[in-house]
Short mmCIF file of C-alpha atoms and ligand atoms in Angstrom, two decimals:
data_model
loop_
_atom_site.label_atom_id
_atom_site.label_comp_id
_atom_site.label_asym_id
_atom_site.label_seq_id
_atom_site.Cartn_x
_atom_site.Cartn_y
_atom_site.Cartn_z
CA MET A 1 -77.24 229.22 182.22
CA ALA A 2 -74.88 226.33 181.50
CA LYS A 3 -71.40 227.40 180.39
CA LYS A 4 -70.28 226.33 176.95
CA ILE A 5 -67.70 223.54 177.21
CA LEU A 6 -64.88 224.37 174.83
CA LYS A 7 -62.51 221.52 175.44
CA ARG A 8 -63.18 217.96 176.53
CA SER A 9 -60.43 216.22 178.51
CA TRP A 10 -59.57 212.56 178.29
CA ALA A 11 -58.74 210.24 181.16
CA GLU A 12 -57.16 206.84 181.62
CA PRO A 13 -59.36 203.88 180.57
CA PHE A 14 -58.87 202.14 183.94
CA LYS A 15 -59.28 202.69 187.67
CA ILE A 16 -56.85 201.80 190.44
CA LYS A 17 -57.42 198.52 192.31
CA VAL A 18 -54.14 198.01 194.21
CA VAL A 19 -51.79 200.69 195.49
CA GLU A 20 -48.11 200.58 196.44
CA PRO A 21 -47.10 203.17 199.04
CA ILE A 22 -44.06 205.28 198.20
CA LYS A 23 -41.70 206.90 200.66
CA MET A 24 -41.40 210.66 201.04
CA THR A 25 -37.85 211.72 201.97
CA THR A 26 -36.18 214.95 203.10
CA ARG A 27 -33.65 216.90 201.07
CA ALA A 28 -30.92 215.95 203.56
CA VAL A 29 -31.67 212.24 203.07
CA ARG A 30 -31.59 212.64 199.30
CA GLU A 31 -28.31 214.58 199.34
CA LYS A 32 -26.71 211.72 201.26
CA ALA A 33 -28.31 209.09 199.01
CA ILE A 34 -27.14 210.64 195.74
CA LYS A 35 -23.60 211.10 197.08
CA GLU A 36 -23.52 207.45 198.10
CA ALA A 37 -24.84 206.57 194.63
CA ALA A 38 -21.92 208.55 193.14
CA TYR A 39 -24.34 210.90 191.34
CA ASN A 40 -25.69 208.06 189.24
CA THR A 41 -29.45 207.53 189.58
CA PHE A 42 -29.01 203.87 188.53
CA LEU A 43 -27.13 203.33 191.79
CA LEU A 44 -29.86 204.70 194.07
CA ARG A 45 -31.98 202.33 196.10
CA SER A 46 -35.51 202.49 194.77
CA GLU A 47 -36.92 202.92 198.27
CA ASP A 48 -35.15 206.32 198.36
CA VAL A 49 -37.02 207.42 195.22
CA TYR A 50 -40.34 209.27 195.36
CA ILE A 51 -41.48 209.35 191.73
CA ASP A 52 -39.53 206.90 189.59
CA LEU A 53 -39.17 208.10 186.00
CA LEU A 54 -35.91 206.21 185.41
CA THR A 55 -37.45 203.97 182.80
CA ASP A 56 -40.66 202.52 181.42
CA SER A 57 -38.93 199.15 181.17
CA GLY A 58 -40.53 196.45 183.29
CA THR A 59 -41.96 199.11 185.61
CA ASN A 60 -45.51 198.96 184.26
CA ALA A 61 -48.69 198.15 186.17
CA MET A 62 -50.26 194.96 184.86
CA SER A 63 -54.03 194.75 184.46
CA ASP A 64 -56.29 192.40 186.47
CA TYR A 65 -56.59 190.38 183.23
CA GLN A 66 -52.81 189.96 183.13
CA TRP A 67 -52.59 189.09 186.84
CA ALA A 68 -55.35 186.52 186.38
CA GLY A 69 -53.25 185.05 183.56
CA MET A 70 -50.32 184.64 185.98
CA MET A 71 -52.43 182.13 187.91
CA ILE A 72 -52.70 179.84 184.92
CA GLY A 73 -48.95 179.65 184.39
CA ASP A 74 -47.98 176.21 183.12
CA GLU A 75 -44.50 175.78 184.55
CA ALA A 76 -43.55 172.72 182.50
CA TYR A 77 -39.93 172.68 181.36
CA ALA A 78 -41.00 171.88 177.82
CA GLY A 79 -44.04 172.84 175.75
CA SER A 80 -45.84 175.08 178.28
CA LYS A 81 -49.35 175.96 177.10
CA ASN A 82 -48.63 179.64 177.80
CA PHE A 83 -45.83 179.48 175.22
CA TYR A 84 -48.36 178.45 172.56
CA THR A 85 -50.82 181.17 173.61
CA LEU A 86 -48.04 183.71 173.35
CA TRP A 87 -46.85 182.39 170.00
CA ASN A 88 -50.38 182.71 168.59
CA ASN A 89 -50.53 186.33 169.69
CA VAL A 90 -47.06 187.08 168.28
CA LYS A 91 -48.38 185.84 164.92
CA LYS A 92 -51.61 187.76 165.30
CA TYR A 93 -50.22 191.15 166.32
CA TYR A 94 -46.74 191.30 164.76
CA GLY A 95 -47.59 189.11 161.78
CA MET A 96 -44.40 187.03 162.18
CA PRO A 97 -44.83 183.24 161.86
CA TYR A 98 -41.78 182.11 163.88
CA PHE A 99 -41.02 183.02 167.47
CA VAL A 100 -38.45 182.43 170.20
CA PRO A 101 -39.03 183.80 173.72
CA THR A 102 -36.09 185.47 175.47
CA HIS A 103 -35.63 186.76 178.99
CA GLN A 104 -35.58 190.37 177.79
CA GLY A 105 -34.90 192.53 174.74
CA ARG A 106 -31.10 192.50 174.82
CA ALA A 107 -31.11 188.70 174.82
CA ALA A 108 -32.97 188.78 171.51
CA GLU A 109 -30.49 191.42 170.25
CA HIS A 110 -27.68 189.10 171.26
CA LEU A 111 -29.10 186.19 169.23
CA VAL A 112 -29.83 188.33 166.14
CA SER A 113 -26.34 189.85 166.22
CA LYS A 114 -24.65 186.49 166.70
CA ILE A 115 -26.58 184.87 163.86
CA LEU A 116 -26.42 187.61 161.24
CA ILE A 117 -23.17 189.53 161.81
CA LYS A 118 -19.65 188.54 160.72
CA PRO A 119 -16.55 190.38 161.97
CA GLY A 120 -15.83 193.35 159.69
CA ASP A 121 -19.50 193.93 158.84
CA TYR A 122 -21.33 197.27 159.07
CA ILE A 123 -24.74 197.87 160.60
CA ALA A 124 -26.65 200.92 159.42
CA GLY A 125 -29.37 202.11 161.78
CA ASN A 126 -31.63 205.02 162.68
CA MET A 127 -29.51 206.16 165.63
CA TYR A 128 -27.90 203.80 168.09
CA PHE A 129 -29.50 202.23 171.11
CA THR A 130 -27.11 201.34 173.92
CA THR A 131 -27.63 197.57 174.21
CA THR A 132 -28.45 197.09 170.52
CA ARG A 133 -25.22 198.71 169.33
CA LEU A 134 -23.14 196.93 171.95
CA HIS A 135 -24.34 193.50 170.80
CA GLN A 136 -23.73 194.48 167.18
CA GLU A 137 -20.20 195.61 168.08
CA LEU A 138 -19.48 192.54 170.19
CA ALA A 139 -20.41 190.42 167.14
CA GLY A 140 -17.76 192.33 165.15
CA ALA A 141 -19.75 195.03 163.35
CA THR A 142 -19.24 198.79 163.12
CA PHE A 143 -22.44 200.75 163.69
CA VAL A 144 -23.18 203.64 161.31
CA ASP A 145 -25.92 206.14 162.14
CA VAL A 146 -28.05 206.95 159.06
CA ILE A 147 -30.88 208.85 160.76
CA ILE A 148 -31.97 212.21 159.30
CA ASP A 149 -30.10 215.28 160.62
CA GLU A 150 -33.27 216.67 162.22
CA ALA A 151 -33.10 213.86 164.79
CA HIS A 152 -29.99 215.44 166.31
CA ASN A 153 -31.67 218.82 166.72
CA PRO A 154 -33.90 219.08 169.82
CA GLN A 155 -35.79 222.04 168.33
CA SER A 156 -36.63 220.58 164.93
CA GLN A 157 -40.39 220.03 164.68
CA HIS A 158 -40.10 217.29 162.04
CA PRO A 159 -43.01 214.89 162.73
CA PHE A 160 -40.92 211.79 161.94
CA LYS A 161 -37.46 212.39 163.35
CA GLY A 162 -36.88 208.64 163.38
CA ASN A 163 -36.67 208.53 159.57
CA VAL A 164 -33.60 207.24 157.76
CA ASP A 165 -31.74 209.55 155.39
CA LEU A 166 -31.51 207.43 152.27
CA LYS A 167 -28.56 209.47 151.01
CA LYS A 168 -26.57 208.55 154.12
CA LEU A 169 -27.52 204.90 153.68
CA ASP A 170 -26.58 204.96 150.00
CA LYS A 171 -23.23 206.57 150.83
CA LEU A 172 -22.41 203.72 153.21
CA VAL A 173 -23.53 201.08 150.71
CA LYS A 174 -21.29 202.66 148.03
CA GLU A 175 -18.35 202.84 150.44
CA VAL A 176 -18.41 199.33 151.94
CA GLY A 177 -20.68 197.35 149.59
CA ALA A 178 -24.06 195.80 150.36
CA LYS A 179 -22.45 192.42 151.10
CA LYS A 180 -20.85 193.91 154.21
CA ILE A 181 -24.23 195.09 155.55
CA PRO A 182 -26.09 192.03 156.86
CA TYR A 183 -29.18 194.02 157.77
CA LEU A 184 -30.59 197.49 158.28
CA SER A 185 -31.33 198.03 161.98
CA ILE A 186 -34.49 200.08 162.31
CA ALA A 187 -36.22 201.17 165.51
CA GLY A 188 -39.54 202.91 165.84
CA PRO A 189 -39.82 205.12 167.78
CA VAL A 190 -36.15 205.99 168.28
CA ASN A 191 -35.43 205.98 171.99
CA MET A 192 -32.19 208.01 172.00
CA ALA A 193 -33.62 210.66 169.67
CA GLY A 194 -36.37 211.42 172.18
CA GLY A 195 -38.95 208.74 171.38
CA GLN A 196 -39.33 209.95 167.79
CA PRO A 197 -41.24 207.84 165.22
CA ILE A 198 -40.39 206.62 161.74
CA SER A 199 -43.04 207.16 159.05
CA MET A 200 -44.70 204.49 156.93
CA GLN A 201 -43.53 206.41 153.87
CA ASN A 202 -39.91 206.18 154.99
CA ILE A 203 -40.33 202.46 155.66
CA SER A 204 -41.68 202.04 152.10
CA GLU A 205 -38.77 203.96 150.60
CA LEU A 206 -36.31 201.89 152.61
CA THR A 207 -38.00 198.70 151.51
CA GLU A 208 -37.62 199.64 147.88
CA TYR A 209 -33.98 200.63 148.35
CA CYS A 210 -33.04 197.55 150.35
CA LYS A 211 -34.78 195.19 147.92
CA LYS A 212 -32.69 196.58 145.06
CA ALA A 213 -29.49 196.55 147.11
CA GLY A 214 -30.17 193.08 148.53
CA ILE A 215 -30.07 194.17 152.19
CA LYS A 216 -32.37 192.65 154.81
CA MET A 217 -34.33 194.80 157.23
CA TRP A 218 -34.86 194.08 160.93
CA PHE A 219 -37.00 196.10 163.31
CA ASP A 220 -36.64 196.86 167.01
CA ALA A 221 -40.35 196.65 167.88
CA THR A 222 -39.88 197.40 171.57
CA ARG A 223 -42.25 200.40 171.44
CA ALA A 224 -43.72 199.76 167.99
CA VAL A 225 -47.25 200.47 169.25
CA GLU A 226 -46.21 204.04 170.06
CA ASN A 227 -44.84 204.34 166.52
CA ALA A 228 -48.15 203.06 165.14
CA TYR A 229 -50.01 205.65 167.24
CA PHE A 230 -47.89 208.50 165.84
CA ILE A 231 -48.50 207.24 162.29
CA LYS A 232 -52.24 207.25 162.95
CA GLU A 233 -52.05 210.79 164.35
CA ARG A 234 -49.61 212.35 161.90
CA GLU A 235 -49.44 210.49 158.59
CA LYS A 236 -51.93 210.99 155.79
CA GLY A 237 -54.19 208.02 155.12
CA TYR A 238 -53.90 206.37 158.54
CA ALA A 239 -56.42 208.23 160.72
CA GLU A 240 -59.15 205.64 160.13
CA LYS A 241 -56.96 202.54 160.57
CA THR A 242 -56.71 200.74 163.88
CA ILE A 243 -53.46 200.57 165.85
CA ALA A 244 -53.39 196.81 165.24
CA GLN A 245 -53.70 197.30 161.47
CA ILE A 246 -50.96 199.94 161.37
CA LEU A 247 -48.63 197.85 163.55
CA LYS A 248 -48.92 194.86 161.25
CA GLU A 249 -48.54 196.96 158.10
CA MET A 250 -45.41 198.62 159.51
CA LEU A 251 -43.70 195.26 160.01
CA VAL A 252 -44.52 193.64 156.65
CA PRO A 253 -41.18 194.53 154.98
CA PHE A 254 -39.04 193.26 157.84
CA GLU A 255 -37.43 189.84 157.99
CA GLY A 256 -37.72 189.86 161.74
CA ILE A 257 -38.12 191.80 164.94
CA TRP A 258 -36.69 191.89 168.42
CA VAL A 259 -38.80 193.22 171.26
CA SER A 260 -38.24 194.11 174.87
CA ALA A 261 -41.63 192.99 176.18
CA LYS A 262 -40.99 195.14 179.24
CA LYS A 263 -42.36 198.19 177.38
CA ASP A 264 -45.36 197.98 174.99
CA LEU A 265 -46.54 194.68 176.46
CA MET A 266 -46.92 196.19 179.95
CA VAL A 267 -45.22 193.33 181.79
CA ASN A 268 -42.30 193.26 184.20
CA ILE A 269 -40.01 190.89 182.28
CA GLY A 270 -39.69 189.24 178.88
CA GLY A 271 -38.42 189.49 175.34
CA ILE A 272 -39.44 188.36 171.87
CA LEU A 273 -37.49 187.32 168.81
CA ALA A 274 -39.76 186.74 165.81
CA THR A 275 -39.07 186.23 162.14
CA ARG A 276 -40.43 185.22 158.75
CA ASN A 277 -37.22 183.34 157.89
CA LYS A 278 -37.42 179.61 158.64
CA LYS A 279 -33.66 179.10 158.43
CA PHE A 280 -33.00 181.95 160.84
CA PHE A 281 -35.65 180.49 163.15
CA ALA A 282 -33.88 177.13 163.31
CA GLU A 283 -30.61 178.83 164.21
CA ALA A 284 -32.28 181.10 166.80
CA LYS A 285 -34.04 178.18 168.48
CA ASN A 286 -30.73 176.38 168.67
CA LEU A 287 -28.84 179.33 170.19
CA CYS A 288 -31.76 179.99 172.56
CA VAL A 289 -31.01 176.66 174.20
CA VAL A 290 -27.41 177.74 174.75
CA TYR A 291 -27.98 181.22 176.15
CA GLU A 292 -31.58 181.49 177.38
CA GLY A 293 -33.21 178.14 178.08
CA LEU A 294 -35.34 175.72 176.10
CA HIS A 295 -36.94 177.37 173.05
CA THR A 296 -40.41 177.09 174.60
CA TYR A 297 -39.55 179.25 177.63
CA GLY A 298 -36.39 181.23 176.78
CA GLY A 299 -35.55 182.17 180.37
CA LEU A 300 -39.15 182.99 181.32
CA ALA A 301 -41.69 181.39 183.62
CA GLY A 302 -44.92 180.13 182.05
CA ARG A 303 -46.84 182.78 183.99
CA ASP A 304 -44.65 185.54 182.48
CA MET A 305 -45.44 184.29 178.98
CA GLU A 306 -49.17 184.36 179.76
CA ALA A 307 -48.89 187.96 181.01
CA MET A 308 -47.04 188.85 177.80
CA ALA A 309 -49.71 187.17 175.64
CA ARG A 310 -52.40 189.21 177.37
CA GLY A 311 -50.27 192.37 177.22
CA LEU A 312 -50.15 191.97 173.43
CA GLU A 313 -53.94 192.13 173.35
CA GLU A 314 -54.09 195.21 175.59
CA MET A 315 -51.27 197.17 173.96
CA VAL A 316 -53.18 197.75 170.71
CA GLU A 317 -56.28 199.17 172.43
CA TYR A 318 -56.59 202.73 171.18
CA ASP A 319 -57.66 204.30 174.49
CA THR A 320 -54.77 202.64 176.31
CA ILE A 321 -52.07 203.97 173.99
CA LYS A 322 -53.78 207.37 173.69
CA ALA A 323 -53.77 207.78 177.48
CA ARG A 324 -50.15 206.63 177.68
CA ILE A 325 -48.91 209.15 175.14
CA GLY A 326 -51.37 211.78 176.41
CA GLN A 327 -49.73 211.62 179.84
CA VAL A 328 -46.28 212.16 178.36
CA GLU A 329 -47.61 215.10 176.32
CA TYR A 330 -49.22 216.60 179.40
CA CYS A 331 -45.86 216.58 181.18
CA GLY A 332 -44.00 218.02 178.19
CA ASN A 333 -46.47 220.83 177.62
CA LYS A 334 -46.44 221.75 181.28
CA LEU A 335 -42.62 221.92 181.28
CA LYS A 336 -42.78 224.12 178.19
CA SER A 337 -45.15 226.50 179.97
CA TYR A 338 -42.28 227.23 182.41
CA GLY A 339 -39.89 227.87 179.52
CA ILE A 340 -37.93 224.69 180.24
CA PRO A 341 -36.04 223.42 177.14
CA ILE A 342 -37.20 219.98 176.00
CA VAL A 343 -36.90 217.86 172.86
CA GLU A 344 -39.74 218.47 170.45
CA PRO A 345 -42.04 217.09 169.23
CA ILE A 346 -42.77 215.47 172.60
CA GLY A 347 -41.90 211.76 172.34
CA GLY A 348 -43.83 208.59 172.98
CA HIS A 349 -42.43 207.16 176.18
CA ALA A 350 -40.69 210.07 177.81
CA VAL A 351 -40.04 213.77 177.98
CA PHE A 352 -36.41 214.64 177.32
CA LEU A 353 -34.92 217.76 178.92
CA ASP A 354 -32.29 219.51 176.82
CA ALA A 355 -29.48 219.58 179.38
CA LYS A 356 -27.11 221.48 177.07
CA LYS A 357 -29.53 224.39 177.12
CA PHE A 358 -30.73 223.91 180.68
CA LEU A 359 -27.17 223.99 182.07
CA SER A 360 -25.62 226.07 179.30
CA HIS A 361 -22.74 227.12 181.58
CA LEU A 362 -21.40 223.53 181.73
CA LYS A 363 -19.12 221.93 179.13
CA GLN A 364 -20.24 218.55 177.78
CA ILE A 365 -17.29 216.87 179.52
CA GLU A 366 -18.70 218.15 182.82
CA PHE A 367 -21.65 215.83 182.17
CA PRO A 368 -24.58 218.29 182.13
CA ALA A 369 -27.30 215.64 181.80
CA GLN A 370 -25.80 213.43 184.51
CA THR A 371 -25.56 216.53 186.72
CA LEU A 372 -29.11 217.63 186.06
CA THR A 373 -30.52 214.18 186.75
CA ALA A 374 -28.84 214.21 190.17
CA GLU A 375 -30.03 217.78 190.93
CA ILE A 376 -33.67 216.93 190.17
CA TYR A 377 -33.44 213.90 192.43
CA VAL A 378 -32.05 216.02 195.28
CA ASP A 379 -34.79 218.62 194.85
CA SER A 380 -37.77 216.27 194.99
CA GLY A 381 -36.87 212.58 194.88
CA VAL A 382 -37.91 212.36 191.21
CA ARG A 383 -35.57 209.96 189.41
CA GLY A 384 -34.76 210.43 185.72
CA MET A 385 -31.95 209.08 183.54
CA GLU A 386 -28.96 210.53 181.69
CA ARG A 387 -29.09 210.18 177.89
CA GLY A 388 -26.03 212.10 176.72
CA ILE A 389 -22.26 211.74 176.72
CA VAL A 390 -22.24 209.05 179.42
CA SER A 391 -24.78 206.86 177.60
CA ALA A 392 -23.02 207.43 174.27
CA GLY A 393 -19.88 205.68 175.59
CA ARG A 394 -16.59 205.63 173.72
CA ASN A 395 -15.70 205.18 170.08
CA ALA A 396 -14.99 201.45 169.69
CA LYS A 397 -11.94 202.17 167.48
CA THR A 398 -10.31 205.31 168.93
CA GLY A 399 -11.34 204.91 172.58
CA ASP A 400 -12.35 208.62 172.79
CA HIS A 401 -15.62 209.73 174.34
CA ASN A 402 -18.42 209.96 171.81
CA TYR A 403 -19.76 213.52 171.98
CA PRO A 404 -23.44 213.24 170.98
CA LYS A 405 -25.27 216.34 169.82
CA LEU A 406 -28.11 215.39 172.15
CA GLU A 407 -27.29 215.81 175.84
CA LEU A 408 -30.57 214.88 177.49
CA VAL A 409 -32.26 213.95 180.74
CA ARG A 410 -35.03 211.42 180.19
CA LEU A 411 -38.18 211.47 182.32
CA THR A 412 -39.75 208.16 181.36
CA PHE A 413 -43.30 207.17 182.17
CA PRO A 414 -44.10 203.65 183.32
CA ARG A 415 -47.46 202.62 181.87
CA ARG A 416 -50.55 202.91 184.10
CA VAL A 417 -48.47 203.79 187.19
CA TYR A 418 -48.52 207.54 187.95
CA THR A 419 -51.28 210.14 188.09
CA GLN A 420 -51.51 213.67 186.75
CA ALA A 421 -50.76 214.95 190.27
CA HIS A 422 -47.44 213.07 190.22
CA ILE A 423 -46.62 214.88 187.00
CA ASP A 424 -47.53 218.27 188.48
CA VAL A 425 -45.16 217.66 191.39
CA THR A 426 -42.42 216.55 188.98
CA VAL A 427 -42.77 219.61 186.78
CA GLU A 428 -42.77 222.00 189.75
CA SER A 429 -39.53 220.42 190.99
CA ILE A 430 -37.85 220.80 187.61
CA ALA A 431 -39.06 224.41 187.40
CA GLN A 432 -37.41 225.07 190.76
CA VAL A 433 -34.12 223.53 189.61
CA TYR A 434 -34.39 225.65 186.45
CA GLU A 435 -34.74 228.79 188.60
CA ASP A 436 -31.55 227.90 190.48
CA ARG A 437 -29.64 226.47 187.50
CA LYS A 438 -26.74 228.96 187.48
CA LYS A 439 -25.54 227.72 190.87
CA ILE A 440 -25.17 224.13 189.68
CA ARG A 441 -21.65 222.68 189.30
CA GLY A 442 -20.79 219.79 186.97
CA LEU A 443 -19.33 216.34 187.65
CA LYS A 444 -16.21 214.35 186.91
CA MET A 445 -16.16 210.62 186.25
CA ILE A 446 -14.19 208.64 188.83
CA TYR A 447 -15.08 205.08 187.76
CA GLU A 448 -15.91 203.84 184.29
CA PRO A 449 -16.98 200.26 183.60
CA LYS A 450 -16.01 198.73 180.26
CA TYR A 451 -19.53 198.19 178.89
CA LEU A 452 -22.67 200.37 179.10
CA ARG A 453 -20.97 202.77 181.49
CA PHE A 454 -24.14 204.74 182.27
CA PHE A 455 -25.45 201.87 184.40
CA GLN A 456 -22.55 201.67 186.86
CA GLY A 457 -20.32 204.72 186.26
CA ARG A 458 -19.40 206.77 189.35
CA PHE A 459 -19.06 210.54 189.58
CA GLU A 460 -17.91 213.27 191.95
CA LYS A 461 -18.93 216.94 192.17
CA LEU A 462 -16.46 219.33 190.58
O1 PLI B 1 -33.94 196.19 178.52
P1 PLI B 1 -34.14 195.07 177.56
O2 PLI B 1 -32.97 194.18 177.50
O3 PLI B 1 -35.42 194.32 177.77
O4 PLI B 1 -34.34 195.74 176.12
C1 PLI B 1 -33.32 196.40 175.44
C2 PLI B 1 -33.90 197.48 174.58
C3 PLI B 1 -33.93 197.31 173.22
N1 PLI B 1 -34.42 198.28 172.42
C4 PLI B 1 -34.91 199.44 172.89
C5 PLI B 1 -35.44 200.45 171.94
C6 PLI B 1 -34.92 199.67 174.26
O5 PLI B 1 -35.43 200.81 174.71
C7 PLI B 1 -34.39 198.68 175.14
C8 PLI B 1 -34.31 198.89 176.53
N2 PLI B 1 -34.58 200.07 177.03
C9 PLI B 1 -34.48 200.47 178.30
C10 PLI B 1 -34.03 199.58 179.41
C11 PLI B 1 -34.83 201.84 178.58
O6 PLI B 1 -34.82 202.25 179.75
O7 PLI B 1 -35.15 202.56 177.62
#
């Protein structure tokens, strides 16, 4: 008699056509490599990495449709046809009429910050992102975090930990005045909070508030498709809407967006700056020529723009985003089954280990997340990233370390790259490190670059 099937699994909506061999290394090789990299996984050579979960940025596998698009790259200096194809899709999927290509996300952040911020301004946002905040600060602003308190608590099960606390926003507006706040800087999902989404309801409330206060809203749409997926899954009234419909609806209240195309769009390079404001557009096009390249290529090859245009079409396919987030959930749930502390709910692009809990015997100044990232690499060659005190940098005014509540190791999943077996191996490695955690010693920082220190900082074992 046939057994009753209780649960039906899902699988990726693609099969593998090209493979890239990866190197298996010994523990001795990895110990040497991490020491040479000064315990910073950004300084490892990628050929010494087995499973690379450093980032989902530019590390995605493109589809055959995208690769085919690369062959029709129009490499004209001005007016490439791929630029126009991409522009059409920016209008279609983000609903923004004006568009400037940039070489990646931070280039778009640079232009937005330069155009909108005056020295002495304040930027309110739903938690900082490293490059975003730096460009805002370099333009002369002070960043103020107005995310809800739940976002700072790894255990809180709030379904929309990316939401803004309107009371915090109102407090800032009353303190400094709306004139000093050129725009509200919203991201969805929030990377540093663990890939946590913002709800449509919160966006509506913010829209109402900002309209009254006369404050513009800008959106970091780098992983906006993941945010749209969470809205569909978790927010009342959205289950029947398509990802494309939700994405467009989400962005209606915003004057503009910046996007690192290296994420949602499943390409290896590229950025987008798009807006509804014609005056802003003129200024952005002009500055694009100064910093990026002509406004019809913005530092990109024609073929890259074609791959981006096609990535925009693929990113809103329901099965594609479901499989992407399903893989992250699979990893998170498996880690939980070993009792390993992670940020919950499980995020969109990554699983975040709670290093404060994992290495509870270390002080934050002994860099628990940096330490844990190095230990996991030594155990198995799996490369993650620190998202704690090192990433948080220093207070721009006092020069002290920022001590974030979240001290995390990020295991980030490139899209369409790794299999379930890769995840099993990763989780088993982390479970082993968890077993042996009490023996682990912390780190001290021996070199600190001025900007974005997590990329190039150097450490030594205590
Ligand atoms: O790396 P860029 O310059 O293309 O994009 C910068 C950037 C902007 N916003 C957000 C939310 C990001 O996550 C982001 C880059 N993130 C990286 C590199 C990451 O590993 O998460």
